[in-house]
Tab-separated table of C-alpha atoms in Angstrom:
chain	number	residue	atom	x	y	z
A	112	MET	CA	0.000	0.000	0.000
A	113	ALA	CA	1.145	3.553	-0.712
A	114	TYR	CA	1.820	5.997	2.098
A	115	ASN	CA	-0.698	8.828	2.267
A	116	VAL	CA	0.985	12.240	2.549
A	117	MET	CA	-1.037	15.446	2.893
A	118	LEU	CA	0.550	18.598	1.465
A	119	VAL	CA	-1.012	21.965	2.321
A	120	GLU	CA	0.652	24.810	0.401
A	121	ASP	CA	-1.032	27.897	-1.071
A	122	ASP	CA	1.825	28.809	-3.426
A	123	LEU	CA	0.897	26.785	-6.507
A	124	GLN	CA	4.425	26.848	-7.942
A	125	GLN	CA	5.942	25.484	-4.747
A	126	GLN	CA	3.058	23.051	-4.413
A	127	SER	CA	3.777	21.622	-7.881
A	128	ALA	CA	7.539	21.360	-7.239
A	129	ILE	CA	7.030	19.485	-3.956
A	130	VAL	CA	4.553	17.050	-5.490
A	131	GLU	CA	6.955	16.323	-8.343
A	132	ALA	CA	9.814	15.722	-5.889
A	133	LEU	CA	7.895	13.430	-3.535
A	134	GLN	CA	5.369	11.498	-5.587
A	135	SER	CA	6.200	7.880	-6.359
A	136	GLU	CA	4.558	4.458	-6.431
A	137	ALA	CA	5.077	4.295	-2.669
A	138	ILE	CA	3.639	7.747	-1.880
A	139	HIS	CA	0.208	9.154	-2.647
A	140	ILE	CA	-0.126	12.914	-2.076
A	141	ASP	CA	-3.351	14.714	-1.178
A	142	VAL	CA	-2.828	18.365	-2.118
A	143	PHE	CA	-4.651	21.355	-0.633
A	144	ALA	CA	-4.119	25.098	-0.753
A	145	MET	CA	-6.232	26.081	2.267
A	146	ARG	CA	-6.834	24.862	5.806
A	147	GLU	CA	-10.580	24.179	5.754
A	148	PRO	CA	-10.711	21.602	2.916
A	149	ALA	CA	-7.610	19.893	4.327
A	150	GLN	CA	-9.237	19.749	7.745
A	151	LEU	CA	-12.386	18.271	6.215
A	152	ARG	CA	-10.245	15.540	4.655
A	153	PHE	CA	-9.206	14.440	8.171
A	154	THR	CA	-12.792	13.322	8.778
A	155	GLN	CA	-12.527	10.976	5.782
A	156	GLN	CA	-8.954	9.750	6.011
A	157	LEU	CA	-6.013	10.650	8.233
A	158	PRO	CA	-2.624	11.032	6.539
A	159	ASP	CA	0.526	9.131	7.440
A	160	LEU	CA	2.383	12.466	7.285
A	161	LEU	CA	1.300	16.119	7.152
A	162	ILE	CA	3.456	18.715	5.355
A	163	SER	CA	2.107	22.236	5.702
A	164	ASP	CA	2.985	25.863	5.170
A	165	ILE	CA	2.085	28.043	8.161
A	166	ILE	CA	0.574	31.030	6.375
A	167	LEU	CA	-2.355	29.783	4.297
A	168	GLY	CA	-4.174	32.482	2.375
A	169	ASP	CA	-5.423	35.082	4.855
A	170	GLU	CA	-4.772	32.800	7.835
A	171	ILE	CA	-1.387	33.736	9.268
A	172	ASP	CA	-1.398	30.656	11.521
A	173	GLY	CA	-3.425	28.387	9.251
A	174	GLY	CA	-0.862	25.572	9.323
A	175	PHE	CA	-0.624	25.709	13.112
A	176	ASP	CA	-4.423	25.561	13.416
A	177	LEU	CA	-4.522	22.602	11.027
A	178	ALA	CA	-1.953	20.725	13.113
A	179	ARG	CA	-3.904	21.412	16.312
A	180	ASN	CA	-6.997	19.943	14.686
A	181	LEU	CA	-5.057	16.856	13.614
A	182	GLN	CA	-3.873	16.274	17.180
A	183	ARG	CA	-7.479	15.841	18.298
A	184	TYR	CA	-7.524	12.459	16.567
A	185	GLN	CA	-4.999	11.091	19.086
A	186	ARG	CA	-2.770	9.491	16.465
A	187	PRO	CA	1.058	9.795	16.331
A	188	ILE	CA	1.106	11.442	12.893
A	189	PRO	CA	4.334	13.337	12.104
A	190	ILE	CA	4.130	16.939	10.927
A	191	ILE	CA	6.645	18.962	8.908
A	192	PHE	CA	6.160	22.717	8.728
A	193	LEU	CA	7.501	24.750	5.806
A	194	SER	CA	7.764	28.496	6.351
A	195	GLU	CA	9.564	31.740	5.705
A	196	ARG	CA	8.925	32.581	9.359
A	197	GLN	CA	12.159	31.668	11.115
A	198	SER	CA	12.002	33.372	14.504
A	199	GLU	CA	12.800	31.250	17.542
A	200	PHE	CA	9.244	31.884	18.759
A	201	ASP	CA	7.706	30.453	15.576
A	202	ILE	CA	10.043	27.437	15.508
A	203	MET	CA	9.344	26.618	19.150
A	204	ALA	CA	5.605	27.112	18.579
A	205	GLY	CA	5.750	24.630	15.707
A	206	HIS	CA	7.492	22.032	17.849
A	207	ASP	CA	5.097	22.656	20.743
A	208	ILE	CA	2.196	21.822	18.416
A	209	GLY	CA	3.881	18.530	17.534
A	210	ALA	CA	6.116	19.157	14.527
A	211	VAL	CA	9.001	16.772	14.007
A	212	ASP	CA	10.642	19.316	11.722
A	213	TYR	CA	10.401	22.962	10.698
A	214	LEU	CA	12.065	23.702	7.364
A	215	PRO	CA	12.925	27.206	6.133
A	216	LYS	CA	11.790	28.473	2.760
A	217	PRO	CA	13.075	28.322	0.124
A	218	ILE	CA	13.296	24.624	0.888
A	219	SER	CA	15.703	22.074	-0.499
A	220	LEU	CA	13.557	19.483	-2.274
A	221	ALA	CA	16.293	16.866	-1.881
A	222	VAL	CA	16.416	17.409	1.890
A	223	LEU	CA	12.630	17.326	2.144
A	224	LYS	CA	12.508	14.079	0.164
A	225	ARG	CA	15.067	12.437	2.475
A	226	LYS	CA	13.217	13.548	5.601
A	227	VAL	CA	9.885	12.312	4.268
A	228	ASP	CA	11.343	8.907	3.367
A	229	ASN	CA	12.907	8.579	6.825
A	230	LEU	CA	9.774	9.638	8.672
A	231	LEU	CA	7.508	7.265	6.796
A	232	ARG	CA	9.904	4.376	7.325
A	233	LEU	CA	10.084	5.179	11.025
A	234	THR	CA	6.378	5.590	11.706
A	235	GLN	CA	5.178	2.738	9.487
A	236	MET	CA	7.687	0.073	10.495
A	237	PRO	CA	6.315	-3.244	11.866
A	238	LYS	CA	5.061	-2.885	15.396
A	239	ALA	CA	7.423	-4.016	18.123
A	240	GLU	CA	7.043	-4.994	21.749
A	241	PRO	CA	7.479	-2.227	24.326
A	242	SER	CA	11.165	-1.365	24.620
A	243	LEU	CA	13.247	-2.294	27.640
A	244	SER	CA	14.615	0.592	29.679
A	245	PHE	CA	17.647	1.053	31.883
A	246	ILE	CA	15.886	4.050	33.455
A	247	GLU	CA	13.827	3.300	36.544
A	248	GLY	CA	10.361	4.817	36.325
A	249	LEU	CA	10.424	5.191	32.534
A	250	GLN	CA	8.248	2.982	30.350
A	251	LEU	CA	8.197	3.040	26.551
A	252	ASP	CA	5.328	1.819	24.394
A	253	ARG	CA	6.998	1.353	20.994
A	254	HIS	CA	3.735	0.131	19.497
A	255	ASN	CA	2.074	3.523	19.973
A	256	LEU	CA	5.206	5.692	20.214
A	257	LYS	CA	4.245	6.691	23.762
A	258	ALA	CA	6.413	7.194	26.852
A	259	PHE	CA	5.409	7.180	30.528
A	260	TRP	CA	7.334	8.662	33.431
A	261	ARG	CA	6.297	7.360	36.844
A	262	ALA	CA	3.119	6.023	35.234
A	263	GLN	CA	2.163	9.419	33.757
A	264	PRO	CA	2.268	10.109	29.988
A	265	LEU	CA	5.012	12.326	28.596
A	266	GLN	CA	3.939	14.782	25.901
A	267	LEU	CA	6.494	14.071	23.153
A	268	THR	CA	6.745	14.286	19.390
A	269	VAL	CA	7.779	11.181	17.449
A	270	THR	CA	11.300	12.598	17.153
A	271	GLU	CA	11.593	13.179	20.884
A	272	PHE	CA	10.292	9.690	21.589
A	273	GLU	CA	13.080	8.235	19.430
A	274	MET	CA	15.697	10.352	21.196
A	275	LEU	CA	14.358	9.312	24.599
A	276	GLU	CA	14.435	5.681	23.514
A	277	GLN	CA	18.167	6.069	22.839
A	278	PHE	CA	18.643	7.227	26.442
A	279	ALA	CA	16.490	4.369	27.755
A	280	LEU	CA	18.475	1.703	25.881
A	281	THR	CA	21.867	3.098	26.927
A	282	PRO	CA	23.381	2.129	30.316
A	283	ILE	CA	22.991	4.889	32.913
A	284	GLY	CA	25.934	7.318	32.901
A	285	SER	CA	27.144	6.429	29.396
A	286	VAL	CA	27.629	9.283	26.950
A	287	ILE	CA	25.231	9.419	24.019
A	288	ASN	CA	26.900	11.364	21.240
A	289	TYR	CA	25.254	13.598	18.670
A	290	GLN	CA	25.606	11.028	15.896
A	291	GLN	CA	23.761	8.405	17.964
A	292	LEU	CA	20.843	10.793	18.482
A	293	GLN	CA	20.714	11.582	14.773
A	294	THR	CA	20.804	7.865	13.944
A	295	ALA	CA	18.059	7.158	16.498
A	296	THR	CA	15.767	9.542	14.613
A	297	GLN	CA	16.613	8.072	11.196
A	298	GLY	CA	18.497	11.255	10.338
A	299	VAL	CA	15.459	13.487	10.873
A	300	VAL	CA	17.194	15.568	13.566
A	301	GLU	CA	19.987	17.845	12.411
A	302	ARG	CA	23.002	18.595	14.599
A	303	ASN	CA	22.015	22.211	15.208
A	304	THR	CA	18.502	21.308	16.419
A	305	ILE	CA	19.419	18.529	18.863
A	306	ASN	CA	19.637	20.868	21.850
A	307	THR	CA	16.139	22.215	21.134
A	308	HIS	CA	14.724	18.690	21.302
A	309	ILE	CA	16.719	17.938	24.479
A	310	CYS	CA	15.245	21.066	26.099
A	311	ARG	CA	11.773	19.869	25.156
A	312	LEU	CA	12.528	16.432	26.636
A	313	ARG	CA	13.618	18.010	29.915
A	314	ASN	CA	10.510	20.197	30.013
A	315	ALA	CA	8.256	17.194	29.380
A	316	PHE	CA	9.729	15.459	32.438
A	317	LYS	CA	9.533	18.649	34.532
A	318	LYS	CA	5.802	18.884	33.911
A	319	ILE	CA	5.524	15.654	35.911
A	320	THR	CA	8.450	16.061	38.317
A	321	PRO	CA	9.511	19.732	38.547
A	322	GLU	CA	12.829	18.802	40.178
A	323	PHE	CA	13.866	16.651	37.190
A	324	ASP	CA	17.575	17.035	36.387
A	325	ALA	CA	18.706	13.730	34.874
A	326	ILE	CA	19.739	14.700	31.322
A	327	HIS	CA	23.182	16.327	31.436
A	328	ASN	CA	25.271	17.965	28.722
A	329	VAL	CA	28.715	16.497	28.109
A	330	TYR	CA	30.594	19.383	26.528
A	331	GLY	CA	31.629	18.720	22.947
A	332	ARG	CA	30.460	15.099	23.058
A	333	GLY	CA	26.727	14.802	23.665
A	334	TYR	CA	24.532	13.969	26.665
A	335	ARG	CA	24.197	11.428	29.463
A	336	TRP	CA	21.440	10.311	31.828
A	337	GLN	CA	22.609	10.335	35.425
């Protein structure tokens, strides 16, 4: 079966270029220019991946609103935002909504293609048993890409789940380098965005245990859980 990718982009030239770059026998693309018809499509079929611009027509946060609507379906569907808006506030807002990536325009079609291939392979791989964990109090449900800290759910994106899984499967105190974290996410995470995801991981734990301080930087090398 083909993967179902939803593309929401109001620039018809960019829309056409992205479709040409991504479409194949393995990928079917539903294309929309505005939020409302894309949102209506959710009621008929949910995508395996959502790619969306943020500004859609007159809606300056149309892509964000679309992603919020998608989250209501309680499915771990990855989201990639494409936007000319590159402030730290906008990037963090995109990740807070659940984006696994936030790509600047003009985008590299080759990079987008690689990220899409990796994400679909990651999220559609055969279901596995819940992962083992060296970390006491942390449980991972690989089947549903969910993590639980002291029996309470952590609010994580798919990317952050994969990064956390790398910590869970590494003996306590061992250094996890940047390359291992990139590999754990199938190359979705770039070196310069790793720290942003680590900050989000820490904050997810702090929402449950405010005193959380287990993920430590190892200067020039990576991170360790201790």
